[in-house]
Amino acid sequence: MIKDGIDFHNVEEMTETEKGWRMSRLPVSVTERMEEGASSVAAYGTGVELRFKIRGDAATIRLRAEEAAEAQTAYIYYGSFQGGWENSSRTILTQETALRVEKPKNLAFLKEVTQERGLAFNPEVVRVVLPYGTCCYLGVEGDVEAPSQEDYPSRTYLAYGSSITHGSLALAMPCTYPFRIAQRFGCDYLNLGSAGSARAEKALAEYLVSRRDWDFASVELGINMLEKYSRETFEERVREFLAVLGADERPVFVTSIFGCFGSDPQKAADFRSIVKKYAVGKRMVFTDGLELLNDPAMISQDLTHPSLEGIRQIAERWYGVMRERLNRQPAGRRSVPYSGG
């Protein structure tokens, strides 16, 4: 979505409120067909980036965060480059907060490295990566313009899942596994994680396949339904959800519940077997969650969410699975081959 010369990446709708512009990663036409809470979780800023080019020397973005238990910190990138110490991050407060971002004086060198190394993003593009929380946009000061498609990678990875996908306990949004996997592939990403509410809803699956702005996807299923749903209800949900995704021509990577140590182990095992049962099809690849992470030393104190080390392992292992399969796939929507280190 383009507004005020800014590309609001991963934002589908913006609604003006007394606190500012509320940004949603899903349209209302989708969330109204989902269970209660979908609308508020869709407004979480995880995976949302404010992207723009600075025409002058600097620009100022004005934001406001809703109150949260964790610090609300935005991280700044210049294309594929993390910002230097003076432009690496900004804390967003519950009152109006001005985030001033300067154009780098070494832009010519950054562009040279980007060209030589084949990096994904044009370094002229400022990426303000929003935190795991809810922020409102208030406006921009300075001469900015929205990037063009040529400034971005040619492929996009979409990730759906629980708060583990969404970014809970990643501490910094560039540490989420969707962000890390996209970095390894040199592609763009869409984080549609749904903290506490990844319920495998058919309406969402239908919406995902209707979007033509992604090339391959991953879905993480199970943990948000473990306590609330019976085995029978879970199986019906998963069957319908994966049937919709499996009918699409694009690759979809599916995983089940990662190693967690605060839940019923037998029910978790049952849910894993159900996901495996329905993750079938020419373009669907199943990887058991325990193959990606099953180490209590890599789980946080809550016994469910991975620590930073656990998130890193999920990213590395799942990237390996994806890379092996994608390099054997014929070219899809775009002709640029998959890459990654």
Coordinates of C-alpha atoms in Angstrom, one line a residue, residues 87-294:
N87 CA 20.7 4.8 12.5
S88 CA 20.2 1.3 13.7
S89 CA 17.0 1.5 15.8
R90 CA 14.4 3.8 17.3
T91 CA 12.2 3.3 20.3
I92 CA 8.5 4.0 19.7
L93 CA 6.7 5.5 22.7
T94 CA 3.0 5.6 23.6
Q95 CA 3.0 9.3 22.8
E96 CA 3.8 10.7 19.4
T97 CA 7.4 9.7 18.5
A98 CA 9.5 11.2 15.7
L99 CA 11.9 8.8 14.0
R100 CA 14.5 10.8 12.1
V101 CA 16.4 8.8 9.5
E102 CA 19.3 10.3 7.6
K103 CA 20.4 9.4 4.1
P104 CA 23.8 7.6 4.4
K105 CA 26.8 9.5 3.2
N106 CA 28.4 6.3 1.9
L107 CA 25.5 5.4 -0.4
A108 CA 27.7 5.1 -3.4
F109 CA 29.8 2.4 -1.7
L110 CA 26.6 0.6 -0.5
K111 CA 25.3 0.6 -4.0
E112 CA 28.6 -0.8 -5.3
V113 CA 28.6 -3.7 -2.8
T114 CA 24.9 -4.4 -3.6
Q115 CA 25.7 -4.7 -7.3
E116 CA 28.9 -6.8 -6.8
R117 CA 27.3 -9.2 -4.3
G118 CA 23.9 -9.3 -5.9
L119 CA 22.1 -8.2 -2.7
A120 CA 18.4 -8.2 -2.6
F121 CA 17.4 -4.5 -2.0
N122 CA 18.5 -1.2 -3.5
P123 CA 20.3 0.5 -0.6
E124 CA 18.5 3.8 -1.5
V125 CA 15.4 2.2 0.0
V126 CA 15.0 3.0 3.7
R127 CA 13.2 0.1 5.5
V128 CA 11.7 1.0 8.9
V129 CA 11.0 -2.5 10.3
L130 CA 8.2 -2.2 12.9
P131 CA 8.2 -4.1 16.2
Y132 CA 6.1 -7.0 17.6
G133 CA 3.2 -4.8 18.8
T134 CA 0.7 -2.3 17.5
C135 CA 1.8 1.0 16.1
C136 CA -0.1 3.8 14.5
Y137 CA 1.2 6.0 11.7
L138 CA 0.9 9.7 12.2
G139 CA 2.7 11.2 9.2
V140 CA 6.0 12.0 7.5
E141 CA 8.2 15.1 7.2
G142 CA 10.7 15.5 4.5
D143 CA 10.9 14.8 0.8
V144 CA 10.4 11.0 0.2
E145 CA 9.2 8.8 -2.6
A146 CA 8.0 5.2 -2.7
P147 CA 10.4 2.7 -4.2
S148 CA 9.7 1.0 -7.5
Q149 CA 9.5 -2.7 -8.2
E150 CA 13.1 -2.6 -9.5
D151 CA 14.3 -1.7 -6.0
Y152 CA 13.0 -4.9 -4.6
P153 CA 13.9 -8.6 -4.9
S154 CA 12.1 -10.5 -7.7
R155 CA 10.7 -13.2 -5.4
T156 CA 8.6 -13.2 -2.2
Y157 CA 8.2 -15.7 0.6
L158 CA 5.0 -15.7 2.7
A159 CA 4.9 -17.2 6.2
Y160 CA 1.8 -18.1 8.2
G161 CA 1.7 -19.5 11.7
S162 CA 1.4 -18.9 15.4
S163 CA 3.2 -16.3 17.5
I164 CA 6.4 -18.3 16.9
T165 CA 6.1 -17.3 13.2
H166 CA 4.7 -13.9 14.1
G167 CA 7.8 -13.0 16.1
S168 CA 7.1 -13.5 19.8
L169 CA 10.4 -13.7 21.8
A170 CA 12.5 -13.0 18.7
L171 CA 13.3 -9.8 20.6
A172 CA 14.0 -7.9 17.4
M173 CA 11.9 -8.4 14.3
P174 CA 14.9 -9.0 12.0
C175 CA 15.5 -12.1 14.2
T176 CA 12.2 -13.8 13.3
Y177 CA 12.6 -17.0 11.2
P178 CA 10.6 -15.6 8.2
F179 CA 13.0 -12.6 8.1
R180 CA 16.1 -14.8 8.4
I181 CA 14.9 -17.3 5.7
A182 CA 14.1 -14.4 3.3
Q183 CA 17.6 -13.0 3.9
R184 CA 19.2 -16.4 3.1
F185 CA 17.2 -16.6 -0.2
G186 CA 17.8 -13.0 -1.1
C187 CA 14.0 -12.5 -1.5
D188 CA 11.3 -10.4 0.0
Y189 CA 8.9 -11.7 2.7
L190 CA 5.4 -11.4 4.0
N191 CA 4.9 -12.3 7.7
L192 CA 1.2 -13.2 8.2
G193 CA 1.8 -14.9 11.6
S194 CA -1.1 -14.7 13.9
A195 CA -0.1 -14.6 17.6
G196 CA -2.4 -16.9 19.6
S197 CA -4.9 -17.2 16.8
A198 CA -3.4 -19.4 14.0
R199 CA -6.5 -21.5 13.7
A200 CA -6.2 -22.9 10.2
E201 CA -9.3 -21.1 9.0
K202 CA -10.5 -21.8 5.5
A203 CA -11.3 -18.2 4.8
L204 CA -7.7 -17.3 5.4
A205 CA -6.4 -20.1 3.2
E206 CA -8.7 -18.9 0.4
Y207 CA -7.4 -15.3 0.8
L208 CA -3.7 -16.5 0.8
V209 CA -4.1 -18.3 -2.5
S210 CA -6.0 -15.4 -4.0
R211 CA -2.9 -13.2 -3.5
R212 CA -0.5 -13.3 -6.5
D213 CA 2.3 -11.4 -4.7
W214 CA 4.2 -14.4 -3.3
D215 CA 6.1 -17.3 -4.8
F216 CA 6.4 -19.8 -2.1
A217 CA 5.0 -20.1 1.4
S218 CA 5.3 -21.8 4.8
V219 CA 2.6 -22.7 7.3
E220 CA 3.1 -23.7 10.9
L221 CA 0.1 -25.4 12.3
G222 CA -1.1 -26.8 15.7
I223 CA 0.2 -25.0 18.8
N224 CA -2.7 -22.4 18.9
M225 CA -5.3 -25.1 18.7
L226 CA -3.8 -27.6 21.1
E227 CA -5.6 -26.4 24.2
K228 CA -8.8 -25.1 22.6
Y229 CA -9.8 -27.7 20.0
S230 CA -10.6 -31.4 20.0
R231 CA -8.7 -33.8 17.8
E232 CA -11.7 -34.1 15.5
T233 CA -12.2 -30.3 15.1
F234 CA -8.5 -29.8 14.5
E235 CA -8.4 -32.5 11.8
E236 CA -11.3 -31.0 10.0
R237 CA -9.7 -27.5 10.1
V238 CA -6.4 -28.8 8.9
R239 CA -7.9 -30.9 6.1
E240 CA -9.8 -27.9 4.7
F241 CA -7.0 -25.4 5.1
L242 CA -4.3 -27.6 3.5
A243 CA -6.7 -28.7 0.7
V244 CA -7.1 -25.0 -0.4
L245 CA -3.3 -24.4 -0.3
G246 CA -2.5 -27.7 -1.9
A247 CA -4.6 -26.9 -4.9
D248 CA -2.4 -23.8 -5.7
E249 CA 0.5 -24.2 -8.1
R250 CA 3.0 -22.6 -5.8
P251 CA 5.3 -24.5 -3.4
V252 CA 4.0 -24.6 0.2
F253 CA 6.2 -25.9 3.1
V254 CA 4.2 -27.2 6.1
T255 CA 5.3 -27.9 9.6
S256 CA 3.6 -29.0 12.8
I257 CA 4.2 -28.2 16.5
F258 CA 7.8 -27.5 17.4
G259 CA 9.2 -29.1 20.6
C260 CA 7.3 -27.6 23.5
F261 CA 7.4 -28.8 27.1
G262 CA 4.4 -27.3 28.8
S263 CA 1.6 -29.1 26.9
D264 CA 0.1 -32.6 26.7
P265 CA 2.7 -34.6 24.8
Q266 CA 0.3 -37.2 23.5
K267 CA -2.2 -34.6 22.1
A268 CA 0.7 -32.7 20.6
A269 CA 1.9 -35.9 18.9
D270 CA -1.7 -36.5 17.6
F271 CA -1.8 -33.0 16.1
R272 CA 1.6 -33.5 14.5
S273 CA 0.3 -36.7 12.8
I274 CA -2.8 -35.0 11.5
V275 CA -0.8 -32.2 9.9
K276 CA 1.4 -34.8 8.3
K277 CA -1.6 -36.7 7.0
Y278 CA -3.0 -33.8 5.1
A279 CA 0.2 -32.0 4.0
V280 CA 0.2 -33.9 0.7
G281 CA 0.5 -32.8 -3.0
K282 CA 3.0 -32.2 -5.8
R283 CA 3.9 -28.7 -4.4
M284 CA 3.5 -29.4 -0.7
V285 CA 6.5 -30.4 1.5
F286 CA 6.0 -31.5 5.1
T287 CA 8.6 -31.3 7.8
D288 CA 7.8 -32.4 11.3
G289 CA 8.2 -29.6 13.8
L290 CA 10.4 -31.8 15.9
E291 CA 12.9 -32.0 13.1
L292 CA 13.2 -28.2 13.1
L293 CA 13.3 -27.8 16.9
N294 CA 13.1 -30.3 19.8

